[in-house]
Every structure is written in C-alpha cells, then in structure tokens.
mmCIF file of C-alpha atoms and ligand atoms in Angstrom:
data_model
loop_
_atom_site.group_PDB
_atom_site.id
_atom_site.type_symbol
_atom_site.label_atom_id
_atom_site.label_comp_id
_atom_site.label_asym_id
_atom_site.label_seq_id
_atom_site.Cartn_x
_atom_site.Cartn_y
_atom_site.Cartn_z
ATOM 1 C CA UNK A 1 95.478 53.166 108.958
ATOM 2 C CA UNK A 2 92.845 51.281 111.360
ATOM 3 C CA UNK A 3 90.057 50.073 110.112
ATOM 4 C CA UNK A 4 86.596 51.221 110.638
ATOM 5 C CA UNK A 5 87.225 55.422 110.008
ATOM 6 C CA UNK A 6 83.623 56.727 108.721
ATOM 7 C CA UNK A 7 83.158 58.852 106.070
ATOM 8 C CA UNK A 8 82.796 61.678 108.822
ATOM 9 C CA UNK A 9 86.211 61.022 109.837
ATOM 10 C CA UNK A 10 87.169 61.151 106.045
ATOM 11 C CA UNK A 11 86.062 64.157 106.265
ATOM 12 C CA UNK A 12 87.498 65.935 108.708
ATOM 13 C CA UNK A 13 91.000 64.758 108.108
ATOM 14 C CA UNK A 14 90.279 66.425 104.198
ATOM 15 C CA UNK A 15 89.733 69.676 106.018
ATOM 16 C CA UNK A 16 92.837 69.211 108.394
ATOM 17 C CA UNK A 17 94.875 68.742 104.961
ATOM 18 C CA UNK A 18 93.179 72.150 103.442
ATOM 19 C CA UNK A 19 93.160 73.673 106.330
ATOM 20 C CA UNK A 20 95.125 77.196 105.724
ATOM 21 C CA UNK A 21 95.884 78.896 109.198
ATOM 22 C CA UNK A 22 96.747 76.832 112.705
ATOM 23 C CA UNK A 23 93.057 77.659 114.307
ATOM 24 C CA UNK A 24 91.094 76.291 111.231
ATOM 25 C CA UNK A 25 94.107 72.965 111.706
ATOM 26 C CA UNK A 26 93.533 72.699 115.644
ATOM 27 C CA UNK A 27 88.971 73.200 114.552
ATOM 28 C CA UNK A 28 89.840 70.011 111.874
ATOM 29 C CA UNK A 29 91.688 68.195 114.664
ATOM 30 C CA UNK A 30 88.937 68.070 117.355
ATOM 31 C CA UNK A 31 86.086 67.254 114.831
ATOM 32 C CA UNK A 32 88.799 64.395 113.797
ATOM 33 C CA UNK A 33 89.056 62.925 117.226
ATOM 34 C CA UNK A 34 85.109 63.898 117.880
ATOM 35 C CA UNK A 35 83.714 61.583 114.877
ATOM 36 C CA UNK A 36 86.771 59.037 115.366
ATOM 37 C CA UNK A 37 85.144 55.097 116.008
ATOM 38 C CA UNK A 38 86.385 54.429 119.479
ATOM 39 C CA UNK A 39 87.583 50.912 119.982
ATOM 40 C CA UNK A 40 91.044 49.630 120.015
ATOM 41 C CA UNK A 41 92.498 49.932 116.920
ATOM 42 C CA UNK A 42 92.255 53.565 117.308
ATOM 43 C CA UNK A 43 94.075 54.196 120.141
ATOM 44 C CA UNK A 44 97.454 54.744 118.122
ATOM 45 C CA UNK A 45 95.984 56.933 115.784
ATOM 46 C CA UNK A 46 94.109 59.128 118.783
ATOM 47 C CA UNK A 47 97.322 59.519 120.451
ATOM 48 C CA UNK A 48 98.889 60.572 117.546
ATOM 49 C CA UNK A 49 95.901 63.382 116.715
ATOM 50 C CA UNK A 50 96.230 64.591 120.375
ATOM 51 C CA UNK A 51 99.948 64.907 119.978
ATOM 52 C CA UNK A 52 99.404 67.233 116.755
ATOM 53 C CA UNK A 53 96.548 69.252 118.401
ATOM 54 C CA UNK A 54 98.370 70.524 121.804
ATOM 55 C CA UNK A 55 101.592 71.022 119.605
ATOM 56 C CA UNK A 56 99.572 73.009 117.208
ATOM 57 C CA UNK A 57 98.121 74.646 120.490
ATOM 58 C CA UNK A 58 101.359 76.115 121.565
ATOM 59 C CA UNK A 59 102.241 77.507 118.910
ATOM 60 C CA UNK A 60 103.095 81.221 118.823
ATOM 61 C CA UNK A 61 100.000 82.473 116.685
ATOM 62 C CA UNK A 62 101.534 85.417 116.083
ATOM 63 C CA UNK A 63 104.882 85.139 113.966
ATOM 64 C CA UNK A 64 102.711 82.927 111.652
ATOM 65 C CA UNK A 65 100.481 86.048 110.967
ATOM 66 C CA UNK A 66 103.326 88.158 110.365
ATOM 67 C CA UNK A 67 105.109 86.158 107.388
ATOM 68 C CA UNK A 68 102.306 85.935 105.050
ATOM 69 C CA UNK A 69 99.362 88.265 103.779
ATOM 70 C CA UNK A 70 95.591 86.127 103.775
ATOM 71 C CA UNK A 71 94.414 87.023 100.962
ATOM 72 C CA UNK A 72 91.236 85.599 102.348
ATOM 73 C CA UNK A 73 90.923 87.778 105.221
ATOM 74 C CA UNK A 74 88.532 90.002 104.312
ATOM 75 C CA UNK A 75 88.134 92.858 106.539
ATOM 76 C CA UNK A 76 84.701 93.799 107.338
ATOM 77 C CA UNK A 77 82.862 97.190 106.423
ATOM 78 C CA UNK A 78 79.241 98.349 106.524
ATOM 79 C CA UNK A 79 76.630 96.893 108.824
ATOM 80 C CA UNK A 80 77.011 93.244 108.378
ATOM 81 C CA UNK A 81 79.136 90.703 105.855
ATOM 82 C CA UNK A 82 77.798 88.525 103.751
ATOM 83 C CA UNK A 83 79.503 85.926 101.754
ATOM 84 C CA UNK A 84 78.712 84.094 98.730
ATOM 85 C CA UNK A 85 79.214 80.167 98.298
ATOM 86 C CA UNK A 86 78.712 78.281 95.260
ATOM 87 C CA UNK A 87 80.242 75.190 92.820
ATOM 88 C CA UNK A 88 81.858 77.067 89.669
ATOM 89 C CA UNK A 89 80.053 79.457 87.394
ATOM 90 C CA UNK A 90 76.403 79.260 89.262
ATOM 91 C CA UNK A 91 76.656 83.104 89.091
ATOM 92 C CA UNK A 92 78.755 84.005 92.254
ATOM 93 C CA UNK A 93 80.551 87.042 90.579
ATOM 94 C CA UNK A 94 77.524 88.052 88.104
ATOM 95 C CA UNK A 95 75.280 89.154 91.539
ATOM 96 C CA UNK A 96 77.992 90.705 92.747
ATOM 97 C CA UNK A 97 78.451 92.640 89.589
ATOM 98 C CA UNK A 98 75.309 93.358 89.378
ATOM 99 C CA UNK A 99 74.575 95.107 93.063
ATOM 100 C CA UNK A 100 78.064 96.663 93.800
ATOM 101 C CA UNK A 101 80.545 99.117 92.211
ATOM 102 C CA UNK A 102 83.468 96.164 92.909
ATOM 103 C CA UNK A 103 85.608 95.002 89.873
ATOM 104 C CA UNK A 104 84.795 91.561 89.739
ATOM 105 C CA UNK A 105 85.296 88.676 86.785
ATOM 106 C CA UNK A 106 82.071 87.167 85.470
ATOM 107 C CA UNK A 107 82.682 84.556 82.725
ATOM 108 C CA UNK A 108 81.348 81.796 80.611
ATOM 109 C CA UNK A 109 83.883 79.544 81.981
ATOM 110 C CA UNK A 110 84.545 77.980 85.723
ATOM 111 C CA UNK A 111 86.905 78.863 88.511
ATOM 112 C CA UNK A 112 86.971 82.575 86.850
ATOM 113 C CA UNK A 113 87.295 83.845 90.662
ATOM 114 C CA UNK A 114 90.315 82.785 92.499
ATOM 115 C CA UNK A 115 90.079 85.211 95.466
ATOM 116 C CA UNK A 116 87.631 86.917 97.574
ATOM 117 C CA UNK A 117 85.922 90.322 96.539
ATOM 118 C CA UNK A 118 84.035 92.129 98.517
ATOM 119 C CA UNK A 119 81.801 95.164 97.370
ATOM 120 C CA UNK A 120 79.082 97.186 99.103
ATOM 121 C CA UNK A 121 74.927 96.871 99.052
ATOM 122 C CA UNK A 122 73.031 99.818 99.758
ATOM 123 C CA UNK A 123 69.567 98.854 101.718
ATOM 124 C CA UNK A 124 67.709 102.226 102.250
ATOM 125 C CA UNK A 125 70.502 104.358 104.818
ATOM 126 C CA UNK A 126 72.618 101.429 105.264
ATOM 127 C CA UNK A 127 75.702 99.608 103.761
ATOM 128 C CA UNK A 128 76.077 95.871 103.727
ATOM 129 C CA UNK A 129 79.384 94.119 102.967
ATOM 130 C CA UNK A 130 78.468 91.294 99.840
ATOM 131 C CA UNK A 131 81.464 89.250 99.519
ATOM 132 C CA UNK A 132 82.576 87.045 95.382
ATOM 133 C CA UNK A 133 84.267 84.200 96.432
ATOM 134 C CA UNK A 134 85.893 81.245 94.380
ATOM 135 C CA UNK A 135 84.195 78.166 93.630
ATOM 136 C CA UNK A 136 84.056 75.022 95.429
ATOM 137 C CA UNK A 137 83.649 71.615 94.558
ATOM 138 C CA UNK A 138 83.029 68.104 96.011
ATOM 139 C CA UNK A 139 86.758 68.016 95.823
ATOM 140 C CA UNK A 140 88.282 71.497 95.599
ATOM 141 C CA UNK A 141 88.687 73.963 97.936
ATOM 142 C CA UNK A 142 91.076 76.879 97.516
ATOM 143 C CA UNK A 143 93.351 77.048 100.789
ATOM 144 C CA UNK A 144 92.247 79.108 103.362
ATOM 145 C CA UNK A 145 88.556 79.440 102.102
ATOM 146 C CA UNK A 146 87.154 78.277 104.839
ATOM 147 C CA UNK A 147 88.595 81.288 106.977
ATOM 148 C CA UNK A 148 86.441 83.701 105.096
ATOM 149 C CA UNK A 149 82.957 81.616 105.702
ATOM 150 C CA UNK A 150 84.144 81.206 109.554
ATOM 151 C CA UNK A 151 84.643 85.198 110.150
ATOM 152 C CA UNK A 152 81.513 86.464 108.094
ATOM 153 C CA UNK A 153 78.206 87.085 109.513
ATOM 154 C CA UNK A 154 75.943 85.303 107.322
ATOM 155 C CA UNK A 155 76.543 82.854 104.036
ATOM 156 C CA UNK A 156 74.792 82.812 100.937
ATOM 157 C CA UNK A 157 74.267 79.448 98.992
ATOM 158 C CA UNK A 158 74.451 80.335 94.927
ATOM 159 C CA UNK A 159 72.129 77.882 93.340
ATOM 160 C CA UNK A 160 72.080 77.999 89.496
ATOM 161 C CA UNK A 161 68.216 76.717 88.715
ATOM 162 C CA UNK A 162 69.765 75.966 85.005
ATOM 163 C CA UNK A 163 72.214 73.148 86.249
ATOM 164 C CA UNK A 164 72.146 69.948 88.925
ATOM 165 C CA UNK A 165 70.583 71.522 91.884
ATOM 166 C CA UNK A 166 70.701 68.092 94.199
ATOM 167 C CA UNK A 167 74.541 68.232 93.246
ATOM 168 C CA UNK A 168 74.995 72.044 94.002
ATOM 169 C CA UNK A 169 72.638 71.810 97.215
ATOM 170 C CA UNK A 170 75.104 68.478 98.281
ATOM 171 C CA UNK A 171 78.335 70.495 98.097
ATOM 172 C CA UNK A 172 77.273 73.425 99.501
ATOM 173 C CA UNK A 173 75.898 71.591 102.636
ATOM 174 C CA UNK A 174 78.598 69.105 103.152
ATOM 175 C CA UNK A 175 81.596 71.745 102.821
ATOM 176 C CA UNK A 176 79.478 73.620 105.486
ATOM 177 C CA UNK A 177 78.144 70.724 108.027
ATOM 178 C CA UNK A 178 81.270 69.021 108.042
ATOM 179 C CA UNK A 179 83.529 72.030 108.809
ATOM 180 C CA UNK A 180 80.390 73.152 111.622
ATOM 181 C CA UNK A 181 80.088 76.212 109.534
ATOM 182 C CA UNK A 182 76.047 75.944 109.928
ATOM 183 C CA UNK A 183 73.930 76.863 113.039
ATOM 184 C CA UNK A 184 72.136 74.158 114.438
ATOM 185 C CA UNK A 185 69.367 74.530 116.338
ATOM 186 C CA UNK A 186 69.827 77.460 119.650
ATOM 187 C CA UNK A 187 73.132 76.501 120.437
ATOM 188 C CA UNK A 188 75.593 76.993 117.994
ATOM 189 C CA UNK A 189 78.866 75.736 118.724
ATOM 190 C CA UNK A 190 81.911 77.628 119.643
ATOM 191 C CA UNK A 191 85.658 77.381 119.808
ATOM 192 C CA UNK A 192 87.960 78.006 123.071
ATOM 193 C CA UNK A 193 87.909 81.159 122.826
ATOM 194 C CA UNK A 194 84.272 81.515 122.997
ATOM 195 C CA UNK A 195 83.750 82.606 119.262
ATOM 196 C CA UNK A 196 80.998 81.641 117.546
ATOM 197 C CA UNK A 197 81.584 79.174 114.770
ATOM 198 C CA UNK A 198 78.835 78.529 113.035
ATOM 199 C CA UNK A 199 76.814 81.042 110.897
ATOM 200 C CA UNK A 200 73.591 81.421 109.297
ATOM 201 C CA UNK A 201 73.041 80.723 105.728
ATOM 202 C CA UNK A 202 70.332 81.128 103.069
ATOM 203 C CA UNK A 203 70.078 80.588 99.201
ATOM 204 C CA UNK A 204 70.091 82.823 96.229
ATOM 205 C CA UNK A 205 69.000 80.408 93.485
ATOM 206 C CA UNK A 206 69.321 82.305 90.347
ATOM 207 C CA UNK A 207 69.411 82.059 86.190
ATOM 208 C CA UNK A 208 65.937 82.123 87.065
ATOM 209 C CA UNK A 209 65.368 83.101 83.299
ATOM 210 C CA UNK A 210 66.927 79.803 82.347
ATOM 211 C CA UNK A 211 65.815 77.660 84.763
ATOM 212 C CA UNK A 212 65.164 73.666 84.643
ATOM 213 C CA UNK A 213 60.956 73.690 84.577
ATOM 214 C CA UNK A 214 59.884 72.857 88.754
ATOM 215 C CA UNK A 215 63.563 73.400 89.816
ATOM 216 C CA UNK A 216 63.038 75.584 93.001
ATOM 217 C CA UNK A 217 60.436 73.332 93.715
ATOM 218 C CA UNK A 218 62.881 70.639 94.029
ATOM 219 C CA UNK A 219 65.477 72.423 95.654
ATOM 220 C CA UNK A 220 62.953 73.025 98.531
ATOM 221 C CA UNK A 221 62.052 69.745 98.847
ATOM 222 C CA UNK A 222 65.434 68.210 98.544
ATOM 223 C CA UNK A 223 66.451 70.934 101.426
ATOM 224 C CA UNK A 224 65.805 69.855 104.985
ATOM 225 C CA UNK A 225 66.671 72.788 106.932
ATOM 226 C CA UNK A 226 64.322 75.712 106.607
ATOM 227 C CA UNK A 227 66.509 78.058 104.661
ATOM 228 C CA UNK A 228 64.955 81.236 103.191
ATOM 229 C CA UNK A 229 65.089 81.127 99.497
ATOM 230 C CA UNK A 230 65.517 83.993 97.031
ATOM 231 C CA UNK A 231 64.772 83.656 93.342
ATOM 232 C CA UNK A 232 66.567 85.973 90.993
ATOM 233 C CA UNK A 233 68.325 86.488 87.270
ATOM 234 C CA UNK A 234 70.918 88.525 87.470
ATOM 235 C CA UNK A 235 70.552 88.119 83.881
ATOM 236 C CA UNK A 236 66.926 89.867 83.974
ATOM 237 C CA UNK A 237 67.101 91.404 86.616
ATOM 238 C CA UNK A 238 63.957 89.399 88.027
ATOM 239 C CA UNK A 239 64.394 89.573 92.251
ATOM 240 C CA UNK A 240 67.472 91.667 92.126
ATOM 241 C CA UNK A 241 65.907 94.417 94.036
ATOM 242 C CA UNK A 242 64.412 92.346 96.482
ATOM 243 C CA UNK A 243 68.048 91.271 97.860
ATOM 244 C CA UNK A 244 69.233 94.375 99.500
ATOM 245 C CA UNK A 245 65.913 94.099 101.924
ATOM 246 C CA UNK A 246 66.952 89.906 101.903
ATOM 247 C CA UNK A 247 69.877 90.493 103.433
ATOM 248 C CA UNK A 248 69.681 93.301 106.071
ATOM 249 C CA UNK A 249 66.034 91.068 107.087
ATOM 250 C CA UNK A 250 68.521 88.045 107.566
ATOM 251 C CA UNK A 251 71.413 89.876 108.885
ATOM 252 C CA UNK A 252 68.990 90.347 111.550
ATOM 253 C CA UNK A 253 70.464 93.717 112.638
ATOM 254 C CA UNK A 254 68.268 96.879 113.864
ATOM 255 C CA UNK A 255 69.169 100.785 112.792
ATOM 256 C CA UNK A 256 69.206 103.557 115.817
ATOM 257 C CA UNK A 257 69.566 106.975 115.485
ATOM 258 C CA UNK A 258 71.376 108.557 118.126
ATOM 259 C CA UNK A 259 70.043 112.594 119.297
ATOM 260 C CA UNK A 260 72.294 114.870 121.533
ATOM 261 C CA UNK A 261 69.885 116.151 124.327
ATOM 262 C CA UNK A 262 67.932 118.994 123.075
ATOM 263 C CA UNK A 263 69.571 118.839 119.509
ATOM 264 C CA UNK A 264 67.646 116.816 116.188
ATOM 265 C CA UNK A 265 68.148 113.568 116.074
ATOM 266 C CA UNK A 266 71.659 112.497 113.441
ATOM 267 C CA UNK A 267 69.014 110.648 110.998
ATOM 268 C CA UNK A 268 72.167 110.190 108.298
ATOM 269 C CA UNK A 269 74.340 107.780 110.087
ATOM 270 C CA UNK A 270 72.332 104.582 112.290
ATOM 271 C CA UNK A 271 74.279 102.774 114.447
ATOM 272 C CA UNK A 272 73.642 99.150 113.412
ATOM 273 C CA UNK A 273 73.351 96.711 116.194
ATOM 274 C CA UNK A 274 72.027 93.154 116.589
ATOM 275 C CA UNK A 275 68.499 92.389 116.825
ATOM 276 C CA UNK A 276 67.481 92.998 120.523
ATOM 277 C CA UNK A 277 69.990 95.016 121.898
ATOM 278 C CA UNK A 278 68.961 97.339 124.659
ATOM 279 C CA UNK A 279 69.655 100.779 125.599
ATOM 280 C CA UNK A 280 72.764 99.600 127.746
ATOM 281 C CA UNK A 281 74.034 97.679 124.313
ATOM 282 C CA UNK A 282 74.141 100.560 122.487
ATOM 283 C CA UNK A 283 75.633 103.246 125.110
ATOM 284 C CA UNK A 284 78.202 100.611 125.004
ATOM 285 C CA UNK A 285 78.906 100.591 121.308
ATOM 286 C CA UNK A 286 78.964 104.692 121.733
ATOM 287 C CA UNK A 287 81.664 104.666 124.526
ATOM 288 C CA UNK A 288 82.345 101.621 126.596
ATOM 289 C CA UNK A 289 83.685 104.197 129.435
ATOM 290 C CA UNK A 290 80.763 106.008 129.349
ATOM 291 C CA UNK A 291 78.674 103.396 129.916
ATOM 292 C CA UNK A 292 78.887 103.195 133.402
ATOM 293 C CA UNK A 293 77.128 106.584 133.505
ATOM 294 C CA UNK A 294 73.991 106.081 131.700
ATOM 295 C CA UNK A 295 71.385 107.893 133.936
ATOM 296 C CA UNK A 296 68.371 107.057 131.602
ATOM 297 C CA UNK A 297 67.452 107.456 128.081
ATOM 298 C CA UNK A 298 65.032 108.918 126.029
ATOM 299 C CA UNK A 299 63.245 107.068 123.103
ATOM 300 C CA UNK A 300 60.931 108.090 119.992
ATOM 301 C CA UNK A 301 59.932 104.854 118.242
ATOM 302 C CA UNK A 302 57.986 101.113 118.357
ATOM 303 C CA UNK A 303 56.311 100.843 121.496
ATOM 304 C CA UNK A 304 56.687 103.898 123.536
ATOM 305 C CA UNK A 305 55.456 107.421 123.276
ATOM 306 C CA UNK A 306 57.376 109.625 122.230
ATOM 307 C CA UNK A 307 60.097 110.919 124.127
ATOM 308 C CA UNK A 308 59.333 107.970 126.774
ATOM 309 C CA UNK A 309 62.372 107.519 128.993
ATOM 310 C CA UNK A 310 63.803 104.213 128.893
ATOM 311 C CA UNK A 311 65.393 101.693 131.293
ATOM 312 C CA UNK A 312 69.026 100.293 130.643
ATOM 313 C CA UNK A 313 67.516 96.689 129.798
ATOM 314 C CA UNK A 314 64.898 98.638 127.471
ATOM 315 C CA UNK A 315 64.895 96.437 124.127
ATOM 316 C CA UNK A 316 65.418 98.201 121.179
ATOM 317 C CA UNK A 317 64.007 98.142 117.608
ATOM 318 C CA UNK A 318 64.576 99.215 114.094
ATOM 319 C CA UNK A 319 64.341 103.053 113.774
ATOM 320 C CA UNK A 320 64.135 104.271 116.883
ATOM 321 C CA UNK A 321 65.949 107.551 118.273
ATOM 322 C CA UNK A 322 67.691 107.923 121.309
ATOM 323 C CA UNK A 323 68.852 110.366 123.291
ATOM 324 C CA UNK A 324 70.942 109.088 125.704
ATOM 325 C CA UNK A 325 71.506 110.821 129.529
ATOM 326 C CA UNK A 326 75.021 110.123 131.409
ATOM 327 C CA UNK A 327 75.702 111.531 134.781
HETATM 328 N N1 GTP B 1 71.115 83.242 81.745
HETATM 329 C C1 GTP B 1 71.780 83.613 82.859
HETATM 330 N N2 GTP B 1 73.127 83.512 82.900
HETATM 331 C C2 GTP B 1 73.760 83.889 84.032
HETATM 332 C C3 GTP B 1 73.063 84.370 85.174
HETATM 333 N N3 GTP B 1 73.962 84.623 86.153
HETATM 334 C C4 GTP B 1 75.162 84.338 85.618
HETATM 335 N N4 GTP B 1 75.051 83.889 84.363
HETATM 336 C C5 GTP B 1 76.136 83.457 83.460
HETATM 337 O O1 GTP B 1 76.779 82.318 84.043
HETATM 338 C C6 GTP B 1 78.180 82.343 83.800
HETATM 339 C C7 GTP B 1 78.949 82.242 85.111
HETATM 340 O O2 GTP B 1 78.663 83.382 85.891
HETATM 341 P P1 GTP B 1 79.639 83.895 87.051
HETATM 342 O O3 GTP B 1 78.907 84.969 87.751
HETATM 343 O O4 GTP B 1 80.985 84.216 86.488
HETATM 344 O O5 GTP B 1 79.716 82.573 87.938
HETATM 345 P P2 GTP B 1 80.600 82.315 89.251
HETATM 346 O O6 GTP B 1 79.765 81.559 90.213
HETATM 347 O O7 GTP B 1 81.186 83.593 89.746
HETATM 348 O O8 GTP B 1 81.759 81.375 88.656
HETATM 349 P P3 GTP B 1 83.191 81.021 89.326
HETATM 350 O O9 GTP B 1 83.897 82.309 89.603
HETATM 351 O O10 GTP B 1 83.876 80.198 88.327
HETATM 352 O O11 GTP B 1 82.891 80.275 90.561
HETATM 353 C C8 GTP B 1 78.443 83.653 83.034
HETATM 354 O O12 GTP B 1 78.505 83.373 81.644
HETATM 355 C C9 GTP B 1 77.241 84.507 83.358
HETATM 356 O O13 GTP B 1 76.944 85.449 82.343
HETATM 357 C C10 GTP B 1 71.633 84.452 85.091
HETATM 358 O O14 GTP B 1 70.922 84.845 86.028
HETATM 359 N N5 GTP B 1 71.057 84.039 83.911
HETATM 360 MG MG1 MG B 2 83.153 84.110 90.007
#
C-alpha cells in the first residue's frame, strides 16, 4: 500500500468494498483515483484502479440485473420520492408509521429495519412516495444502500434531538459527501450517462418531546449547509402535519390541471412536474408525439388572465389549468 492515501481516499475505497451493483463500483472507482495523492508511489496503485474501472466498464450490465432481485430498488410512485436516512433507532420507521398505511417495524431496539419500505403521503390532491430505510452507521452500511439514496429525488436526515446530534449529523453527512450524494452549489455532478447524482437533502429532527434542552439549536449551528429543518414527535404528534406541505415545498414540484378544449378542467388528477416547466414541458409529458403540434395554449392561473393564451416557453406554476391546442 503507498504511503500518503488521505482519509478521502480511505473513503472511497470503503464505498468501492460496499458498493452493491457495477455503476455504484465504477462511481467508487473514479472518486478513488479523483482524491488519490499524485506523486510516485502511486503510480502502481493508479494503474491498477484504471485497470478495474474500464474492466468494470465493459461489462455486460445486463445479465448482472437478471440473476438477482435489489431488494433496494425501490420503484417510484406518486409525485416525487423521498427517502429517509438515519443512524439506528432515531425514529426512521416510527414517521413512517405514523404518515402512511405501509407495514413497517418500529422498535425499542436498533437495526429493527433491514430493507427499504416505501409508503405513500397525501399533501392536499397529491401523493408523495416516503421511503423506511435501514440504519447506518460510521461503519455499517447494508449492501446496496447507497442505490436507493442515488435514484430518489430528495433525502431526509432523521435526527433524534434525545441522543448525540454532532454524532448523528457526522454520519449522515459523511456517508452522503463522500459518496457525492449531496448537491453542491448550481452544478451538481453527474455520471457518464448524464444522470444526476447528487440530491437534495433536509432534516427531520424528531423525539422532539424528549429532546436534550437547546438541541436543535446546536444542530443548526453545528450544520454548515443551509438545510431546512423540521421539528416533530412522532411520539406527540407535535409537527407531524406540517411534513406533508415539507416535502411537496422541497420536492420543489408544481401541480397542473389539464382541460380538453371547451370541456371543465380534470381538477382530480394534476400532472406533477418540476418547478418551472413550461407549456412545451408539459405537452411533452402528455404525448411526446404530440408535441410537435402544439399550436398554443390556454391558461387560467398565476399571472395571466384568465383564459390568456400562452407561448410554448410560457413558465408554469402551481395550480394552473391548461388547455392545450395541437394542430
Ligand atoms: N419519545 C419518543 N420516542 C420515539 C419517537 N420516535 C420514535 N421513538 C421511539 O424510538 C425507538 C426507535 O424508533 P424507530 O422508528 O424504530 O427507529 P428507526 O430509526 O426506524 O430504527 P432502525 O430501524 O433500527 O434504524 C422506538 O422505541 C420508538 O417508539 C418520538 O418522537 N418520541
Ligand atoms: Mg426502522
């Protein structure tokens, strides 16, 4: 082993080891050789790590999804997934419990969850996807984990205000900086294929009704990046109801309701789109085909009179109806 490997390096070669599928082993490879001290004694080692990564490269993706199930491949439903992250019993599974119908295990001892479960959060007319996951620690991490973090659409820190929260805080970030699971600053980075690999987070600190005395406080402090923070019990019930409207805020995702020319507007069923999507974006999402024959549309909502029509590049926002016109 050459001298000199950081910490960073340490690292990264942890998550190669864990590392459950051949993408998340080819991700662990690159931050490897990104972090890797550059001098002489190295060179060995490099060559070695670049040998690994374009074998790992060619290999046939596909037979390696056929031969085994991921149990922590979580399909996504609803509007936007959101997945929980947390060290053992800070109260993954009890928030879980307590804002979906899904079967999960909430107990008074750790690593009670050893899989993902995913249940369903009503906010208002829509459905958002809120994910249990098992624990992690400073040195556990159940294989393949990371997979679920890497495909959802936002991640949700589990602070328990009754226990360390510098410790919690420290695990939580480290499992997510080092694997470039967090969004930093516009650009967030992406893989070859162009898929974004970083996600936003936030943090539901909770046991609020048992809490250390000044404990959010000094979460907040201790926290650098600007996270939102949401304080609940799922004990009490104190915050719970302020979650659903948390997450679809942070999911940052608008509602539209489409209306056939001359006919009401469908006000069950939105469409739910990302935050500044225009008229074009969402004629898309109808029927891709279509698209090309958008003549104009119609809007009743934020910003325009009603019924104004709209151009193709026409920025959208939560609520409105339109009536869309193809040619
Ligand atoms: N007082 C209080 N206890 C809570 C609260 N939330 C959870 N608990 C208790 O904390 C313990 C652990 O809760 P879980 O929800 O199972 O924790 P977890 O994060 O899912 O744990 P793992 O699956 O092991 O990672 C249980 O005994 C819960 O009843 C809360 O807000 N207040
Ligand atoms: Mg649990």
């Amino acid at each position: 082993m050459p001298a000199n490997l950081t910490p960073e390096y340490f690292k990264a070669e942890k998550w190669f080891r864990a590392a459950a599928t051949t993408e998340e082993k080819i991700l662990a490879l690159e931050r490897m050789l990104a972090v890797m001290p550059k001098h002489k004694g190295t060179d060995h080692l490099k060559a070695d790590l670049r040998r690994k990564l374009s074998k790992l490269k060619e290999a046939p993706v596909k037979k390696e999804r056929a031969k085994h199930i991921d149990v922590f491949h979580v399909p996504r439903s609803g509007a936007g997934q959101i997945v929980l992250l947390g060290t053992p019993s800070s109260g993954k599974s009890s928030i879980v419990a307590a804002l979906t119908n899904a079967k999960v295990n909430v107990a008074d001892f750790p690593f009670a969850t050893s899989a993902p479960v995913p249940g369903m959060v009503r906010f208002e007319d829509v459905q958002i996807q809120l994910v249990d996951m098992p624990p992690i620690t400073a040195d556990y991490l159940a294989p393949g984990q990371v997979g679920t973090y890497r495909n959802c659409d936002l991640i949700a820190m589990v602070i328990d205000l009754s226990a360390d929260v510098q410790e919690q805080l420290g695990i939580c970030l480290d499992f997510l900086e080092s694997r470039n699971l967090l969004i930093d600053g516009e650009t967030p980075a992406v893989d070859g294929q162009g898929n974004i690999l970083a996600k936003r987070a936030f943090c539901i600190c909770t046991k609020s009704d048992i809490a250390e005395p000044g404990a959010l406080g000094t979460l907040k402090k201790l926290c650098k990046r600007r996270f939102k923070f949401v304080e609940i019990s799922a004990e009490t019930g104190t915050g719970l109801e302020e979650l659903p409207a948390a997450f679809f805020r942070l999911l940052d995702i608008i509602r539209i309701y489409a209306k056939p020319p001359g006919k009401p507007a469908d006000m069950t069923e939105p469409f739910t789109m990302p935050a500044g999507s225009t008229v074009m974006d969402l004629a898309t999402a109808i029927h891709r085909q279509l698209a090309e024959k958008l003549k104009f549309a119609r809007i009743w909502g934020t910003g325009v009179y009603d019924g104004q029509n709209a151009q193709r590049n026409h920025v959208l926002n939560d609520k409105d109806i339109i009536e869309l016109h193809f040619s």
